[in-house]
mmCIF file of C-alpha atoms and ligand atoms in Angstrom:
data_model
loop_
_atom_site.group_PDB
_atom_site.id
_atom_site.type_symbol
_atom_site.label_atom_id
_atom_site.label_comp_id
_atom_site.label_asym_id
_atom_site.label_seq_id
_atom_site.Cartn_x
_atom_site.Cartn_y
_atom_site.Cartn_z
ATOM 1 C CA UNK A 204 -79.956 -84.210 -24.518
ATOM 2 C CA UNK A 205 -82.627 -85.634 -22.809
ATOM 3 C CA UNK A 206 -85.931 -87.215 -24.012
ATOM 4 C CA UNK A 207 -87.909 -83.982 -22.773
ATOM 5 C CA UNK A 208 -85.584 -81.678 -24.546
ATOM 6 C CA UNK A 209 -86.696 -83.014 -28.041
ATOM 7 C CA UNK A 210 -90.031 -81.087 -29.205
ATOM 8 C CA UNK A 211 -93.246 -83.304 -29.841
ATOM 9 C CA UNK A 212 -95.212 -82.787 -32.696
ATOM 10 C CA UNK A 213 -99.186 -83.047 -32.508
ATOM 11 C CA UNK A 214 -100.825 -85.327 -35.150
ATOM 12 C CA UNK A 215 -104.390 -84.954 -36.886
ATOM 13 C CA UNK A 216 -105.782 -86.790 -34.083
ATOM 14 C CA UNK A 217 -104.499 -85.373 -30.898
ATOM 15 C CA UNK A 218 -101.560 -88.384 -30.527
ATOM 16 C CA UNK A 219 -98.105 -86.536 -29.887
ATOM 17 C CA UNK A 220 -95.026 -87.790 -31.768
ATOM 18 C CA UNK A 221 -91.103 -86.276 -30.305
ATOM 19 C CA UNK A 222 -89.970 -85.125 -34.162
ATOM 20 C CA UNK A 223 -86.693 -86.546 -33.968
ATOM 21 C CA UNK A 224 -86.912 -90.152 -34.454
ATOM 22 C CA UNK A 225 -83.905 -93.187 -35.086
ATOM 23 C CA UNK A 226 -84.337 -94.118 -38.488
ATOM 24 C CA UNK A 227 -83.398 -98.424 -38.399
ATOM 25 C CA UNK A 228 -83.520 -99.311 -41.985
ATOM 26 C CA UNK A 229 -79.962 -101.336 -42.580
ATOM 27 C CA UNK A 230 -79.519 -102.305 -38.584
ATOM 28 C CA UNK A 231 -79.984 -105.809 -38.405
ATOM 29 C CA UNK A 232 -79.326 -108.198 -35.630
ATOM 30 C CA UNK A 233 -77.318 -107.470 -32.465
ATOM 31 C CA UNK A 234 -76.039 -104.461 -33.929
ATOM 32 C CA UNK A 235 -80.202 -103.202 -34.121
ATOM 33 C CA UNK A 236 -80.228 -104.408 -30.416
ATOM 34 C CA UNK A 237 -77.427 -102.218 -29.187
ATOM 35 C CA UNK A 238 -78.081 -99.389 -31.335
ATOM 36 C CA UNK A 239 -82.034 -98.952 -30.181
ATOM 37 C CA UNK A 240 -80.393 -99.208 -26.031
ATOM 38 C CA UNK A 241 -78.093 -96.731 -26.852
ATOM 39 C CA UNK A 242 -80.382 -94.322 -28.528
ATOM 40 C CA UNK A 243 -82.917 -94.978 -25.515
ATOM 41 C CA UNK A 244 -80.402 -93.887 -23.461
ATOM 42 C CA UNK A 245 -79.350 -90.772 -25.638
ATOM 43 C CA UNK A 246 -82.918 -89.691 -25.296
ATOM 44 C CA UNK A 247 -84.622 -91.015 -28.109
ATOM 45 C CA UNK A 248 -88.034 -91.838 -27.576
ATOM 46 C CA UNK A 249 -89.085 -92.559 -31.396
ATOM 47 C CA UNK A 250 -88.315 -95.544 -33.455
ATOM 48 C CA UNK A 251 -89.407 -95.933 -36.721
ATOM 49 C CA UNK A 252 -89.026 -99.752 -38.324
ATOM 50 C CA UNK A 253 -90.950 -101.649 -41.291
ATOM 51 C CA UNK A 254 -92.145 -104.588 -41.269
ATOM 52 C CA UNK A 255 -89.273 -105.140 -44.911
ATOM 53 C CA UNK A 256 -86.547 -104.147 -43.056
ATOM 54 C CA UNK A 257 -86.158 -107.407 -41.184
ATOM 55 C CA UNK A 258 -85.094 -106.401 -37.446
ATOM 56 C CA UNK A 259 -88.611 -105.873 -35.742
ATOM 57 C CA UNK A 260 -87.420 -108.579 -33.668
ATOM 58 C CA UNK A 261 -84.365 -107.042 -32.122
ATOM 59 C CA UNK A 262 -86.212 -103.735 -32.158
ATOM 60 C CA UNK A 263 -89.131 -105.589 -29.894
ATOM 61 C CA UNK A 264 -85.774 -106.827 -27.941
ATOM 62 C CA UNK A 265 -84.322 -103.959 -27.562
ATOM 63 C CA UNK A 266 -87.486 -101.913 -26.369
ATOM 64 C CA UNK A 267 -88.296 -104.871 -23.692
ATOM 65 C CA UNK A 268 -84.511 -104.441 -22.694
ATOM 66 C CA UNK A 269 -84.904 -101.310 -21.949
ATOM 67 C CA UNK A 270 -87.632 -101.307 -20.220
ATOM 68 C CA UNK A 271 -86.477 -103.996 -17.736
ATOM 69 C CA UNK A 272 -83.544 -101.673 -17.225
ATOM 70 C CA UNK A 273 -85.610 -99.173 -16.640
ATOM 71 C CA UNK A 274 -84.630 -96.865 -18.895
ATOM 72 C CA UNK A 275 -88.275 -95.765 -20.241
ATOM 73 C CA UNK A 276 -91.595 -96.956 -20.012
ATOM 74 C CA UNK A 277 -93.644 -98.230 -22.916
ATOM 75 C CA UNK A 278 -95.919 -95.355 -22.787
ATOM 76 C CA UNK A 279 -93.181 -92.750 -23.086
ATOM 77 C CA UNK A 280 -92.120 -94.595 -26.439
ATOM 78 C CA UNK A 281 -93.285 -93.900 -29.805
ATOM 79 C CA UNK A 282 -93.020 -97.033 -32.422
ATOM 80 C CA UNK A 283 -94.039 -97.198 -36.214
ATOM 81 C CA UNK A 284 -93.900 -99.857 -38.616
ATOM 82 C CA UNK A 285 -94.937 -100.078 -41.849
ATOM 83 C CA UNK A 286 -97.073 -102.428 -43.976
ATOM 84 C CA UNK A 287 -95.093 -103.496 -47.134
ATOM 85 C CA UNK A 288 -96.402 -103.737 -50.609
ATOM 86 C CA UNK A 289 -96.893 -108.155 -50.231
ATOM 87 C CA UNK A 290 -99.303 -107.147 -47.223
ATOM 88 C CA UNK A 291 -101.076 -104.657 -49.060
ATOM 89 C CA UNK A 292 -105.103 -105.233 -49.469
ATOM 90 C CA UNK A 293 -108.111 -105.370 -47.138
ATOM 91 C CA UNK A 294 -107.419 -109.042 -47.167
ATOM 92 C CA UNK A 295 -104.049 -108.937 -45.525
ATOM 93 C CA UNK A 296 -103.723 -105.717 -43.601
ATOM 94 C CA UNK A 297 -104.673 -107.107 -40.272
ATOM 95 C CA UNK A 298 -102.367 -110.290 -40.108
ATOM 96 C CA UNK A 299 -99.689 -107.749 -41.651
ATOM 97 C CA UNK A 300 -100.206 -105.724 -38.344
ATOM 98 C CA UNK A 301 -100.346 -108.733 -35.903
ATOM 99 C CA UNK A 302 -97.309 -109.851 -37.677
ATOM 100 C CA UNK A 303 -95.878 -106.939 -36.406
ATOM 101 C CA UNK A 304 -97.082 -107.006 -33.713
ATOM 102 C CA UNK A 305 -96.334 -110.238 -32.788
ATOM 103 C CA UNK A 306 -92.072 -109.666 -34.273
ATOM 104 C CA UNK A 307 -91.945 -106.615 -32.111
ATOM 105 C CA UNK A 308 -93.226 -108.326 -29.169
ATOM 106 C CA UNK A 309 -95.431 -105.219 -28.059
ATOM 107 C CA UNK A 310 -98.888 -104.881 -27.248
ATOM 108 C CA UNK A 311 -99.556 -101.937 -29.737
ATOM 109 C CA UNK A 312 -98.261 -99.779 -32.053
ATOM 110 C CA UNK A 313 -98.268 -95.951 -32.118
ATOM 111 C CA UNK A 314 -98.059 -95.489 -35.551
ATOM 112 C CA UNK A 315 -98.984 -98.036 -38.321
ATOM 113 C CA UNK A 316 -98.441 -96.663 -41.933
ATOM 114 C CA UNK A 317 -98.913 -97.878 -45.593
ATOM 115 C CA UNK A 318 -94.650 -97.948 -46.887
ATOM 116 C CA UNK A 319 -95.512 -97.440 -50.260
ATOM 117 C CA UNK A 320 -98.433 -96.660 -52.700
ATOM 118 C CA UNK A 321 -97.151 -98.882 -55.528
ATOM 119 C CA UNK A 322 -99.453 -97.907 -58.056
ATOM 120 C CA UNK A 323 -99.518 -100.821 -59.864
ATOM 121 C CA UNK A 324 -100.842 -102.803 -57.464
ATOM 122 C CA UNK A 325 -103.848 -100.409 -57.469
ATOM 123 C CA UNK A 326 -104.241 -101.424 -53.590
ATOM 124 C CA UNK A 327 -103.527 -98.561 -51.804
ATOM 125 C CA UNK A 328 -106.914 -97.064 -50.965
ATOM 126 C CA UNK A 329 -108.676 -100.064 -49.763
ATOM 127 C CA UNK A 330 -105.216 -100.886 -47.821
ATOM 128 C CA UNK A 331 -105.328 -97.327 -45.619
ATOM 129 C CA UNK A 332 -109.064 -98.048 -45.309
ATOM 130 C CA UNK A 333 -108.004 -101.715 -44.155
ATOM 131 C CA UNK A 334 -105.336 -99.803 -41.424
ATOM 132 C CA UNK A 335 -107.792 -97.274 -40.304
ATOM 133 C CA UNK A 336 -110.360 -100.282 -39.261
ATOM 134 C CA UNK A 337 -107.512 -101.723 -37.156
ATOM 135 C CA UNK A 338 -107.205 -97.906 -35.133
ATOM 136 C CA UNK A 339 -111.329 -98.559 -33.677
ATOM 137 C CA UNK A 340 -109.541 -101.777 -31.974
ATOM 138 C CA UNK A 341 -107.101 -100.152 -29.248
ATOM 139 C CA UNK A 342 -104.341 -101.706 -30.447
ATOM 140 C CA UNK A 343 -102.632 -98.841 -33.114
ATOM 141 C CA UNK A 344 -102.668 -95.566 -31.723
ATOM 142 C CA UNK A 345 -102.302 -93.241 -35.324
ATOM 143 C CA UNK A 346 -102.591 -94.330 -38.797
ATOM 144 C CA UNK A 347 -100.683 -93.222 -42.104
ATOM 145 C CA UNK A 348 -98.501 -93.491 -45.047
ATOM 146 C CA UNK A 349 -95.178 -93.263 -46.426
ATOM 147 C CA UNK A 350 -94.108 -91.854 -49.880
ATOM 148 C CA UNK A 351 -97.768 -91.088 -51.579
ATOM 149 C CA UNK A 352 -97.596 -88.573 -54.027
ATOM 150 C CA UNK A 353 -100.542 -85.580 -54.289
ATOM 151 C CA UNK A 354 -102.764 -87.676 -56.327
ATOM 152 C CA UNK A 355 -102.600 -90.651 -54.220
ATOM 153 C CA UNK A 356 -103.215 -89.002 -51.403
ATOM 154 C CA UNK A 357 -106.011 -86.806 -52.525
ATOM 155 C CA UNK A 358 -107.738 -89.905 -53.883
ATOM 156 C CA UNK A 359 -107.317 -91.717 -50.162
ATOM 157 C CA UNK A 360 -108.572 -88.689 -48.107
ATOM 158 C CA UNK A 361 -111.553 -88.448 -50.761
ATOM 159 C CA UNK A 362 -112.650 -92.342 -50.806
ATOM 160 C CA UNK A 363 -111.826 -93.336 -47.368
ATOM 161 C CA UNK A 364 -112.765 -89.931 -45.929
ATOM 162 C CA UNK A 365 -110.199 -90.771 -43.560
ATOM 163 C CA UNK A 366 -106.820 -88.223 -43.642
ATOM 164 C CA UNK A 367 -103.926 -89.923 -42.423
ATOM 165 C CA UNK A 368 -102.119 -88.517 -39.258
ATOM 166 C CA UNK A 369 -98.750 -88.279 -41.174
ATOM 167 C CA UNK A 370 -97.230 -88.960 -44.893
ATOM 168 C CA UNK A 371 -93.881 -90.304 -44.212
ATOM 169 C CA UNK A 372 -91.570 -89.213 -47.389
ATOM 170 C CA UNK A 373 -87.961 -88.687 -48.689
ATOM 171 C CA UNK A 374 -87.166 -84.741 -48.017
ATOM 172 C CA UNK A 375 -83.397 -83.573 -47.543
ATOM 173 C CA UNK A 376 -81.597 -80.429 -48.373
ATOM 174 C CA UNK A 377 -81.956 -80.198 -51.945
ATOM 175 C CA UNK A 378 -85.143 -81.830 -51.868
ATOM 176 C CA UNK A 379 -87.393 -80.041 -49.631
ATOM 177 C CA UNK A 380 -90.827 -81.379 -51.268
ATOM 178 C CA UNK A 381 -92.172 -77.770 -51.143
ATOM 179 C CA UNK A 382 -95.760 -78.750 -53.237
ATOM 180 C CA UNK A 383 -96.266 -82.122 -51.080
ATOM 181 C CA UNK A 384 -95.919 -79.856 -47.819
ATOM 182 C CA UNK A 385 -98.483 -77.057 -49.058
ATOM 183 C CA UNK A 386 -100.829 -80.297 -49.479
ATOM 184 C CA UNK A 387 -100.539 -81.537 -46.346
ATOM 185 C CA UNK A 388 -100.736 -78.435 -44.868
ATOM 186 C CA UNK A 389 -103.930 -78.090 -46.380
ATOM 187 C CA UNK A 390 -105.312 -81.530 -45.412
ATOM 188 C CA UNK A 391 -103.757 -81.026 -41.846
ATOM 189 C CA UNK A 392 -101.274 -84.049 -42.572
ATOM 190 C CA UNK A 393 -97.635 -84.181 -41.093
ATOM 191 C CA UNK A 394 -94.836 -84.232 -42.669
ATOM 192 C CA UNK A 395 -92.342 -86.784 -41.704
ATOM 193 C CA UNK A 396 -88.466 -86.740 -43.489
ATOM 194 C CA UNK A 397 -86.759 -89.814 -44.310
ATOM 195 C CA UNK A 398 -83.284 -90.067 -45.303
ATOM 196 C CA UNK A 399 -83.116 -86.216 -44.091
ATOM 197 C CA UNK A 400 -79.531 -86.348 -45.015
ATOM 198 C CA UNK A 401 -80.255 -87.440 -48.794
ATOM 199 C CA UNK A 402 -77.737 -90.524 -47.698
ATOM 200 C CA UNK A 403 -74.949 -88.713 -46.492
ATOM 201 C CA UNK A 404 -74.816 -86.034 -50.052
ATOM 202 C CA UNK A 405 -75.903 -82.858 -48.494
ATOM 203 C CA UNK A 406 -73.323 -83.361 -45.567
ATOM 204 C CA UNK A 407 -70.326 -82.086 -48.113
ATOM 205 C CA UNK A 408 -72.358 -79.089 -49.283
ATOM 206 C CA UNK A 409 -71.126 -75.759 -49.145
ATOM 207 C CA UNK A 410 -73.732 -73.470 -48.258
ATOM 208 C CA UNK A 411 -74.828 -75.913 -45.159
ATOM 209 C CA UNK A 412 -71.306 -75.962 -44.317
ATOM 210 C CA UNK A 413 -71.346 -72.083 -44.261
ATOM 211 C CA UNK A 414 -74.437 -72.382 -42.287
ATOM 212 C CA UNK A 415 -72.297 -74.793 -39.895
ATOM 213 C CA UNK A 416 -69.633 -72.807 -39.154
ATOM 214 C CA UNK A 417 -72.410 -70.236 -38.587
ATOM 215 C CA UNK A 418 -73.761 -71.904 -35.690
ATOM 216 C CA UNK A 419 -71.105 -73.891 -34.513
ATOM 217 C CA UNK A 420 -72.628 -76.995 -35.548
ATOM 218 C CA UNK A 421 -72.256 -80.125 -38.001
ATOM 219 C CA UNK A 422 -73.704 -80.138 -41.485
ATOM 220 C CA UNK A 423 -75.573 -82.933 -40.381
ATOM 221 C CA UNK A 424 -77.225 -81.051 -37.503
ATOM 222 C CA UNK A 425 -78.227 -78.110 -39.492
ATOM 223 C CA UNK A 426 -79.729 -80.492 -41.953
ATOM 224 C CA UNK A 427 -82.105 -82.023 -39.665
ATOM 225 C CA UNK A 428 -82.576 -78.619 -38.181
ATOM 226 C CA UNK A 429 -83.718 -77.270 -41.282
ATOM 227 C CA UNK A 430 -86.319 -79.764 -41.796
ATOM 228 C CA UNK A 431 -87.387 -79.890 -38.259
ATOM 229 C CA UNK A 432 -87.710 -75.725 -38.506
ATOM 230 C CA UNK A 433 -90.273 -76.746 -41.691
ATOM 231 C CA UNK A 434 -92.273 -78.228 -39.115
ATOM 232 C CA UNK A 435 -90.947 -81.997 -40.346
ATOM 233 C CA UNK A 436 -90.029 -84.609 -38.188
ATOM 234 C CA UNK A 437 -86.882 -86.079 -38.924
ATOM 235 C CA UNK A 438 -85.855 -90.199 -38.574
ATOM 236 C CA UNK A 439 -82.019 -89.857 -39.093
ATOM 237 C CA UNK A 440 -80.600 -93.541 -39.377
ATOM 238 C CA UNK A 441 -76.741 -93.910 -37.708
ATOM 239 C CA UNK A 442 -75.245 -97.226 -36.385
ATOM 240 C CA UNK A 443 -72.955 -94.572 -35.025
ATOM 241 C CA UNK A 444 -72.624 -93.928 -31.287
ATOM 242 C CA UNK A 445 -71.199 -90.136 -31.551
ATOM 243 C CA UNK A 446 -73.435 -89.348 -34.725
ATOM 244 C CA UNK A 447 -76.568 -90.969 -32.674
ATOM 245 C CA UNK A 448 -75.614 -88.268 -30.197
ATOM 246 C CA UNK A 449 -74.631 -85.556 -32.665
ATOM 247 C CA UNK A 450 -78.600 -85.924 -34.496
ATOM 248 C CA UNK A 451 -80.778 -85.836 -31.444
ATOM 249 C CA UNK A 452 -78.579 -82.062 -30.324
ATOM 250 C CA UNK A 453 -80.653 -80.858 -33.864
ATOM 251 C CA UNK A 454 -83.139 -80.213 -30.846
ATOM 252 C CA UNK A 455 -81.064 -77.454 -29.398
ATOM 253 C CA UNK A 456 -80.498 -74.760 -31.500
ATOM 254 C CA UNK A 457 -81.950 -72.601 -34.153
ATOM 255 C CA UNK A 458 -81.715 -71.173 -38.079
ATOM 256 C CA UNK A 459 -82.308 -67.215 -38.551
ATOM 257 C CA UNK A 460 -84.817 -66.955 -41.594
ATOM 258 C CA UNK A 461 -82.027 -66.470 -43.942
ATOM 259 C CA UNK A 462 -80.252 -69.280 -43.077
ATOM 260 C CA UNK A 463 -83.204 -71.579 -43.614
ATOM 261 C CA UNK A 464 -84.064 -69.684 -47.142
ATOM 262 C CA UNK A 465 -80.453 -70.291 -48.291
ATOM 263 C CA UNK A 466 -80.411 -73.677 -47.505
ATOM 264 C CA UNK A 467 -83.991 -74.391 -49.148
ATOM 265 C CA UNK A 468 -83.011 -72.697 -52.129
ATOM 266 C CA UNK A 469 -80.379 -75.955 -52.813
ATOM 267 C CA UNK A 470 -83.668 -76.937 -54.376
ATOM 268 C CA UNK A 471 -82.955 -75.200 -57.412
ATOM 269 C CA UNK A 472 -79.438 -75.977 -57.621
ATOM 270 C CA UNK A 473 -78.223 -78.640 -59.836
ATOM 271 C CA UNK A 474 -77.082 -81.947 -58.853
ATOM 272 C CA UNK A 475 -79.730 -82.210 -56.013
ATOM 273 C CA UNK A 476 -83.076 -83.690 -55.607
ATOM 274 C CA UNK A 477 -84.323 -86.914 -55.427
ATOM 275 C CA UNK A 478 -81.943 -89.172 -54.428
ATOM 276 C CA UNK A 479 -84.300 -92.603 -53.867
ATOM 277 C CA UNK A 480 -86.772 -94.242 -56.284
ATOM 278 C CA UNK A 481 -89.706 -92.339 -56.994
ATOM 279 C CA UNK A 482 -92.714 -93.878 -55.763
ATOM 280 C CA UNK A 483 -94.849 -93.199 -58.699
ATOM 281 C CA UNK A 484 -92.792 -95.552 -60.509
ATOM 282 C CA UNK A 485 -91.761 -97.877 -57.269
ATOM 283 C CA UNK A 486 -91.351 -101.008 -57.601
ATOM 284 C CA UNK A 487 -91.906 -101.754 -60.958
HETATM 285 P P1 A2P B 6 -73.669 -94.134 -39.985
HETATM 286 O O1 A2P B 6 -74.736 -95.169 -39.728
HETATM 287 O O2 A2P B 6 -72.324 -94.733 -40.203
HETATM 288 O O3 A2P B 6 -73.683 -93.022 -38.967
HETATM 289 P P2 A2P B 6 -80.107 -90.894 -43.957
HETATM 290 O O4 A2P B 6 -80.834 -91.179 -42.663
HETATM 291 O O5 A2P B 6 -80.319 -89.538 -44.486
HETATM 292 O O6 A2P B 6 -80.342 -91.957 -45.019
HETATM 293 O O7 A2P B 6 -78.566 -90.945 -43.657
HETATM 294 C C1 A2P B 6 -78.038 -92.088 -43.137
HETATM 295 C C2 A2P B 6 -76.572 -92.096 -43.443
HETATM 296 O O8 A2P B 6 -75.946 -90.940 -42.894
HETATM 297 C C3 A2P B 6 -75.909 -93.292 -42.852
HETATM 298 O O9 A2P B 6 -74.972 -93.727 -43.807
HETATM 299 C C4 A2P B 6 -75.231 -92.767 -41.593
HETATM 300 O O10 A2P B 6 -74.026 -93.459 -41.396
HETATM 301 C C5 A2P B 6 -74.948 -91.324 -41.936
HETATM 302 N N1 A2P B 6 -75.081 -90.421 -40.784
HETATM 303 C C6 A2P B 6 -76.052 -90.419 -39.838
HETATM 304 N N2 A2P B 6 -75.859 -89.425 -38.969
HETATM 305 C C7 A2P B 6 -74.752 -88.763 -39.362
HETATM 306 C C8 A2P B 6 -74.028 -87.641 -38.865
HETATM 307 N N3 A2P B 6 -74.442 -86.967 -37.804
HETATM 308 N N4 A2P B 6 -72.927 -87.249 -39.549
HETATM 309 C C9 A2P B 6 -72.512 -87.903 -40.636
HETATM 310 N N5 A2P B 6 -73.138 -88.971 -41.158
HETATM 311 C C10 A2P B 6 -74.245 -89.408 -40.532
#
């Protein structure tokens, strides 16, 4: 596969994102180093980190590697990170980001998000406001946020009057977020799947292993096909050279109508659905 086989996606304010991404939460270390070359090399051209999950350093590594080698150039990259709920407030947004920016050893970001709402905090509107003051300084191309609900989200868009380019969530087979999407939809939002394979649980399941054998394909790949026919982009994690392979080919083929209703209907069957915290409740 190569990097100009995997579609982009346009966000709310022009910037294009390639809708499969790697997914690093877990790689630490060397292994983070390696992992990032070798997807570079598969193709991938979309990393997605936090500033929580510890390996923006060997990510920043990794991308400089690279582009010594001469594998890529910065520009045909596209990096997020994430703000985590200890950096949350108008107050500590911007060193948050230069933190970042400063562990990943780049010179700016493509897309900065807010990870989580955490409610509790009550932080999260003037904390998107805080991120969308740092896009009007040339050094974060798109702004967003991962897991908020409707009602956070409504309440951002209508006190910031700023809509974020993308609401990064948890959506798998099983738990395809169907009212969350007709929102975003509405407030021209993307919709960006984490943990597209619900941790490795909708991988065993019969009906996308009917749709499999269908297509000649891994349950894996028709997962992340199924979301990326939804019009999500997907951020599959694997430390896995073969599976690192196997989820950027999700690019290069395509469900018949039925095959995507059957597999959306899982939604309704029990035993699925959530399968991380729910971020109304998150952390407390
Ligand atoms: P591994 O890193 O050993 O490949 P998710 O991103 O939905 O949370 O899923 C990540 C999990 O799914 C990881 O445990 C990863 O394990 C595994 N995984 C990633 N890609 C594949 C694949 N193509 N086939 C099977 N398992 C996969």
């Amino acid at each position: 596969m190569t990097a100009a086989a995997v579609p982009t996606i346009t966000l709310n304010d022009g910037t294009e994102m390639p809708q499969i991404g790697l997914g690093t939460w877990k790689l630490r270390g060397d292994d983070a180093v390696r992992i990032v070359r070798e997807a570079i090399e598969l193709g991938y051209r979309h990393i997605d980190t936090a500033s929580s999950y510890g390996n923006e350093e060997a990510i920043g590594q990794a991308i400089r590697d690279a582009i010594a080698a001469g594998d890529v150039t910065r520009d045909e990259l596209f990096i997020t990170t994430k703000a985590w709920q200890d950096e949350q407030g108008a107050d500590r947004i911007p060193a948050a980001f230069q933190d970042s920016l400063h562990r990943l050893g780049l010179e700016y970001i493509d897309l900065y998000l807010v990870h989580w709402p955490d409610p509790t905090q009550g932080k999260y509107v003037e904390s998107f406001e805080a991120v969308a003051r740092l896009q009007g300084l040339g050094i974060v191309q798109a702004i967003g946020v991962a897991n908020f609900y409707e009602e956070v989200l409504r309440e951002v868009v209508e006190k910031t009057g700023t809509v974020p380019a993308l609401n990064q969530v948890e959506l798998h087979p099983g738990f395809s977020q169907a009212p969350l999407r007709t929102l975003h939809e509405e407030l021209e939002i993307r919709t960006e799947a984490w943990s597209p394979l619900g941790r490795g649980i909708v991988l065993m399941n019969p009906v996308i292993d009917e749709v499999a054998r269908e297509v000649g394909k891994s349950t894996a790949q028709v997962a992340l096909r199924w979301a990326m026919q939804l019009g999500c982009s997907v951020i599959p994690k694997s430390g896995d050279s073969r599976r690192l392979a196997q989820n950027i080919e999700a690019a290069s083929f395509t469900l018949t109508p039925a095959q995507m209703d059957a597999i959306t209907e899982l939604d309704h069957q029990q035993g699925f659905g959530r399968v991380f915290d729910d971020p109304r409740t998150f952390p407390a």
